[in-house]
Coordinates of C-alpha atoms in Angstrom, one line a residue:
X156 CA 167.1 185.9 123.2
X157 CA 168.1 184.6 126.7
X158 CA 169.4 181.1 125.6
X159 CA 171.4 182.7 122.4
X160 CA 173.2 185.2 124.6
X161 CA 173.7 182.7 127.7
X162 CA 175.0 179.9 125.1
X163 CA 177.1 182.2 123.0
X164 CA 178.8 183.6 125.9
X165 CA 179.5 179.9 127.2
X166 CA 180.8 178.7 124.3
X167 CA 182.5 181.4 123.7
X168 CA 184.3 181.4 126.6
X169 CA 185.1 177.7 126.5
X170 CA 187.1 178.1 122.8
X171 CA 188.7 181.2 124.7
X172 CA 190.0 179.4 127.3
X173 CA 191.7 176.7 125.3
X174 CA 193.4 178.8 123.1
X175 CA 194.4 181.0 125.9
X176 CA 195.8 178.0 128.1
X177 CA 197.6 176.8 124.5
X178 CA 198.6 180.5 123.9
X179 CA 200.3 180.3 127.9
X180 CA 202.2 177.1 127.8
X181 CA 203.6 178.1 124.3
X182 CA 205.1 181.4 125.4
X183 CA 208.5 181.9 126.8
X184 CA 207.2 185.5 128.6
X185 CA 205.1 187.9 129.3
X186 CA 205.9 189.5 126.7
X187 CA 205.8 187.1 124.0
X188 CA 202.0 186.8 124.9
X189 CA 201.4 190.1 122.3
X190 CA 202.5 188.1 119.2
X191 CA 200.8 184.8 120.3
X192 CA 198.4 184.1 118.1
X193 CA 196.4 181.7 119.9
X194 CA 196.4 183.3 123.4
X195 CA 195.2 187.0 121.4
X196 CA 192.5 184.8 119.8
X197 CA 191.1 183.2 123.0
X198 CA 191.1 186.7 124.6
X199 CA 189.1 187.8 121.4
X200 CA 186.3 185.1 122.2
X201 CA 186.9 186.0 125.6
X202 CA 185.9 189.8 125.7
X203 CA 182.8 189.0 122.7
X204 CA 181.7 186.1 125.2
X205 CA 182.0 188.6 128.5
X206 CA 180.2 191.3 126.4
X207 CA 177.7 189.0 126.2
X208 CA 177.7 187.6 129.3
X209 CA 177.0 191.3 130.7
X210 CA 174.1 192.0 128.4
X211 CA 172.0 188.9 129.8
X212 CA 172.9 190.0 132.9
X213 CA 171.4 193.0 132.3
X214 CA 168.5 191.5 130.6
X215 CA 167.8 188.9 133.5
X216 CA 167.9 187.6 136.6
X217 CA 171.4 186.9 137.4
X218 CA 170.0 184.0 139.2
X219 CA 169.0 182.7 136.0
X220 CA 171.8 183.9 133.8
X221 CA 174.5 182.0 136.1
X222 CA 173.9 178.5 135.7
X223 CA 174.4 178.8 132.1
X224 CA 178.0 179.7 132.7
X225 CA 178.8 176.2 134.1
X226 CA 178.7 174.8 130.0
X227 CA 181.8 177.0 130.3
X228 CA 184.1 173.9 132.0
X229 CA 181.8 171.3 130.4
X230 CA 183.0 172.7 127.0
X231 CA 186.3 173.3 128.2
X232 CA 186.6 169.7 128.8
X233 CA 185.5 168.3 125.9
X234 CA 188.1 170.9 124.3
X235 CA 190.6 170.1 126.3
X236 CA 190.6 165.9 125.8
X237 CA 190.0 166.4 122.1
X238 CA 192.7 169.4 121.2
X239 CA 194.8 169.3 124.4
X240 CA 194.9 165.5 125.0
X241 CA 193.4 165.6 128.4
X242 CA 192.1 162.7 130.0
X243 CA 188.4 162.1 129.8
X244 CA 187.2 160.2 132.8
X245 CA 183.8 158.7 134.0
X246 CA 183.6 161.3 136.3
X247 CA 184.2 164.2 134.0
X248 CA 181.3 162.5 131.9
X249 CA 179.2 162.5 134.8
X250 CA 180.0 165.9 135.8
X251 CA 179.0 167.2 132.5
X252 CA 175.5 165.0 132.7
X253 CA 175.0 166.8 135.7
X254 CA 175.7 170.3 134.7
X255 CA 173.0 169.4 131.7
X256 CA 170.2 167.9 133.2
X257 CA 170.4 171.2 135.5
X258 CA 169.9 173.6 132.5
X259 CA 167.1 171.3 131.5
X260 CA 165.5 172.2 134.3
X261 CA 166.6 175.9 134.0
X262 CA 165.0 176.4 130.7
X263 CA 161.6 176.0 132.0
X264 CA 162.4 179.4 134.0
X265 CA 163.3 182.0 131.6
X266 CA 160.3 183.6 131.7
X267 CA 160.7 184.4 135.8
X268 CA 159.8 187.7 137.0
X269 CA 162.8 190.0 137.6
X270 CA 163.9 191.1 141.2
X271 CA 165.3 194.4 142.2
X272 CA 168.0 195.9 144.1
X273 CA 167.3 196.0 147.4
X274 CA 169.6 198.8 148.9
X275 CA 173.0 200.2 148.1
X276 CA 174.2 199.2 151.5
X277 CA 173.2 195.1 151.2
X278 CA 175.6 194.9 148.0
X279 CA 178.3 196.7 149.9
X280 CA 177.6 194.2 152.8
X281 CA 177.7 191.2 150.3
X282 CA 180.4 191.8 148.7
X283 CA 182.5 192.6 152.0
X284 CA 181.3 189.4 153.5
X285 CA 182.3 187.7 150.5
X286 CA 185.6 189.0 150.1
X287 CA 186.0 188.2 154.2
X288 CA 185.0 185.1 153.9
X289 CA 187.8 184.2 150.4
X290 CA 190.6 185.9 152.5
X291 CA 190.1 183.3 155.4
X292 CA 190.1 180.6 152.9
X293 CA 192.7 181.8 151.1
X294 CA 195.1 181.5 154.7
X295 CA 193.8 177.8 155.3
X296 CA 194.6 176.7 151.5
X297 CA 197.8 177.7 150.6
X298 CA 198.5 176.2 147.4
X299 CA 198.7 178.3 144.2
X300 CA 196.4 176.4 142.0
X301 CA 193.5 176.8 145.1
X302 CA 193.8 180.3 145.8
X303 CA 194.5 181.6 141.8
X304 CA 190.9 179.6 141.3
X305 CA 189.1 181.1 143.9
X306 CA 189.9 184.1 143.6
X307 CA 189.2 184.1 140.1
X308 CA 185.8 182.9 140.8
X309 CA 184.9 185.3 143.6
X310 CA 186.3 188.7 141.6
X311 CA 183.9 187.5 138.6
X312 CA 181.2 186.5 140.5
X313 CA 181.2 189.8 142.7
X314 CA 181.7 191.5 139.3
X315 CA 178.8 190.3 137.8
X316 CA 177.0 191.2 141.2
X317 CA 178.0 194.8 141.0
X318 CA 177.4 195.0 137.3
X319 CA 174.0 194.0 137.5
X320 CA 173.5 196.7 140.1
X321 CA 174.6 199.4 137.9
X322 CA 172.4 198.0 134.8
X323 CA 169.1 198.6 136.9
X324 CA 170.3 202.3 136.6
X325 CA 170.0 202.0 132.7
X326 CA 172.5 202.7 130.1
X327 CA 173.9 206.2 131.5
X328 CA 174.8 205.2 135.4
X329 CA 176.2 208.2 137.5
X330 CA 179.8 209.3 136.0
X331 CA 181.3 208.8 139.5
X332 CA 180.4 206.1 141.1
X333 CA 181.9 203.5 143.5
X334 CA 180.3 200.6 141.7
X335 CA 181.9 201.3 138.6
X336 CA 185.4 201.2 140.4
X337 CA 184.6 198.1 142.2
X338 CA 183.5 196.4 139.3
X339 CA 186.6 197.3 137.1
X340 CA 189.0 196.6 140.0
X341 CA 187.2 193.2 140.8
X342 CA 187.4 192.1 137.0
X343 CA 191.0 192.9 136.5
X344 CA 191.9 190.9 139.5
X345 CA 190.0 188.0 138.9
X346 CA 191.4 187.9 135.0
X347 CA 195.3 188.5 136.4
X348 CA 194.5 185.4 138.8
X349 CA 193.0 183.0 136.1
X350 CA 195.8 183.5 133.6
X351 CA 198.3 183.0 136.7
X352 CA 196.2 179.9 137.6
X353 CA 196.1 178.5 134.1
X354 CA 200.2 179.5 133.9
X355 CA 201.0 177.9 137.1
X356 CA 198.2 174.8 137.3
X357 CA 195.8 172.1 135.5
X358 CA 193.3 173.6 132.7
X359 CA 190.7 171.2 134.4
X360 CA 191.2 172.3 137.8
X361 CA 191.4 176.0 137.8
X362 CA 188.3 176.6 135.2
X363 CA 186.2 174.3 136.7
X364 CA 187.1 175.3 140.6
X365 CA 186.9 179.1 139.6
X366 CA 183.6 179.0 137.5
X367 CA 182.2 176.9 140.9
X368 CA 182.6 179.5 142.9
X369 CA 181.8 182.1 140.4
X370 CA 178.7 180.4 139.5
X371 CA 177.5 180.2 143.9
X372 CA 178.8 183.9 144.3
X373 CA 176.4 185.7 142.0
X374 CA 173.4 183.2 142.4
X375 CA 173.3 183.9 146.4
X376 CA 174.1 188.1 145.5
X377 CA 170.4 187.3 143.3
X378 CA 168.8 186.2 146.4
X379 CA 170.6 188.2 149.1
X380 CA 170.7 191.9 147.5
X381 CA 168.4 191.8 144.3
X382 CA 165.6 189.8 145.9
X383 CA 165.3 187.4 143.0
X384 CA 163.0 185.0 143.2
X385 CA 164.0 181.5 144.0
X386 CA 161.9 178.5 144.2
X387 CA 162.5 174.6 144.1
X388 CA 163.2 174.2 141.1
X389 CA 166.1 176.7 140.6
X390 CA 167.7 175.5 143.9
X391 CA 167.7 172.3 142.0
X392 CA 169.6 173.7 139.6
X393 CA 171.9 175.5 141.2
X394 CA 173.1 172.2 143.6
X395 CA 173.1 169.9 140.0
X396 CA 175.2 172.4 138.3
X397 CA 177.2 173.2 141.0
X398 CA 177.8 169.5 142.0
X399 CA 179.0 168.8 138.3
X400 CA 181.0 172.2 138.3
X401 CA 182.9 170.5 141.3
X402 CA 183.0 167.3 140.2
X403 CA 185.3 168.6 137.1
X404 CA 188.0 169.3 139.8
X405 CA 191.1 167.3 139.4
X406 CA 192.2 166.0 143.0

């Protein structure tokens, strides 16, 4: 079950972003987005995908789940040299290797034992630091195409963080409850800034920049406020998939 809902969501998300990006060059505005049928399709395989992407979250160790996500850019790649005409380079090819051999490796740890969280006030204090830490950045890289990609990457990473929070409550979590806001605000800004990023810049730099950083955000919020475990062999992972994540960044 973990490697048919991690894959799914992957592809799915991959075939969502192409016919979003498609969808996006295609329309003259905003508005013209609600008859497009190819941007309305990719955010159909986009929601599925994220629906499933949030029930192996809930299932797993978000340290686990995470790395799976980066066949999100290799896909997109491969998408986006055969259907959008995309260069293919030797580095892209290499990036991808990269990102594979890692869930090679990854495979062998499904079967990890789940962590827990470890106060309320350590995921408030992670996801401040976080956010802290992205406005600085943000100030020193002023460029669109940067700051639309990682701010994409750190509202889904930190929404994946507070998601899984609320999943160790089970199915019925409290009806008010910060986390729930949090998580709904942090999503909504990190899809406005991905379809800005994908209007404004490169397919293959935003996707690949943003699911980076969206890949490091929620693997360090396993270790840092659910206690996940993480030996050698998953921090192998993590720096191979996250190498190839980045080496998918056009310059």
């Amino acid at each position: 079950m973990f490697f048919l809902l991690t894959l799914s969501s992957a592809i799915g998300l991959a075939f969502g972003n192409i016919l979003m990006s498609i969808g996006l060059r295609a329309a003259g505005s905003v508005k013209s987005l609600a008859v497009n049928k190819f941007w309305l399709g990719g955010l159909f395989l986009s929601v599925v995908a994220t629906l499933l992407y949030y029930t192996a979250i809930a299932r797993y160790n978000i340290s686990l789940v995470q790395p799976f996500m980066a066949l999100n850019p290799a896909l997109t790649a491969l998408l986006g040299w055969k259907i959008l005409g995309e260069k293919m380079t030797r580095k892209i090819a290499f990036a991808i290797a990269l990102i594979f051999g890692g869930l090679l490796i990854e495979g062998t740890l499904a079967g990890e034992a789940s962590g827990g969280l470890r106060s309320g006030e350590m995921l408030w204090l992670y996801a401040g630091a976080v956010l802290a830490l992205l406005a600085v950045v943000c100030l020193v890289f002023r460029k669109t195409e940067i700051t639309d990609s990682l701010c994409a990457g750190v509202g889904f990473g930190l929404s994946a963080v507070f998601y899984k929070s609320i999943s160790l409550d089970g199915l019925f979590p409290p009806p008010i409850d910060l986390r729930i806001f949090a998580l709904a605000a942090l999503y909504i800004a990190a899809f406005i800034c991905s379809q800005l990023g994908l209007r404004r810049g490169r397919a293959l730099f935003v996707i690949p920049l943003s699911a980076a950083i969206g890949l490091i955000v929620p693997v360090l919020g396993g270790l840092a406020v659910f206690g996940e475990p993480f030996p050698l062999q998953k921090i192998i992972v993590v720096v191979l998939v996250f190498a190839g994540s980045i080496l998918f960044v056009r310059d």
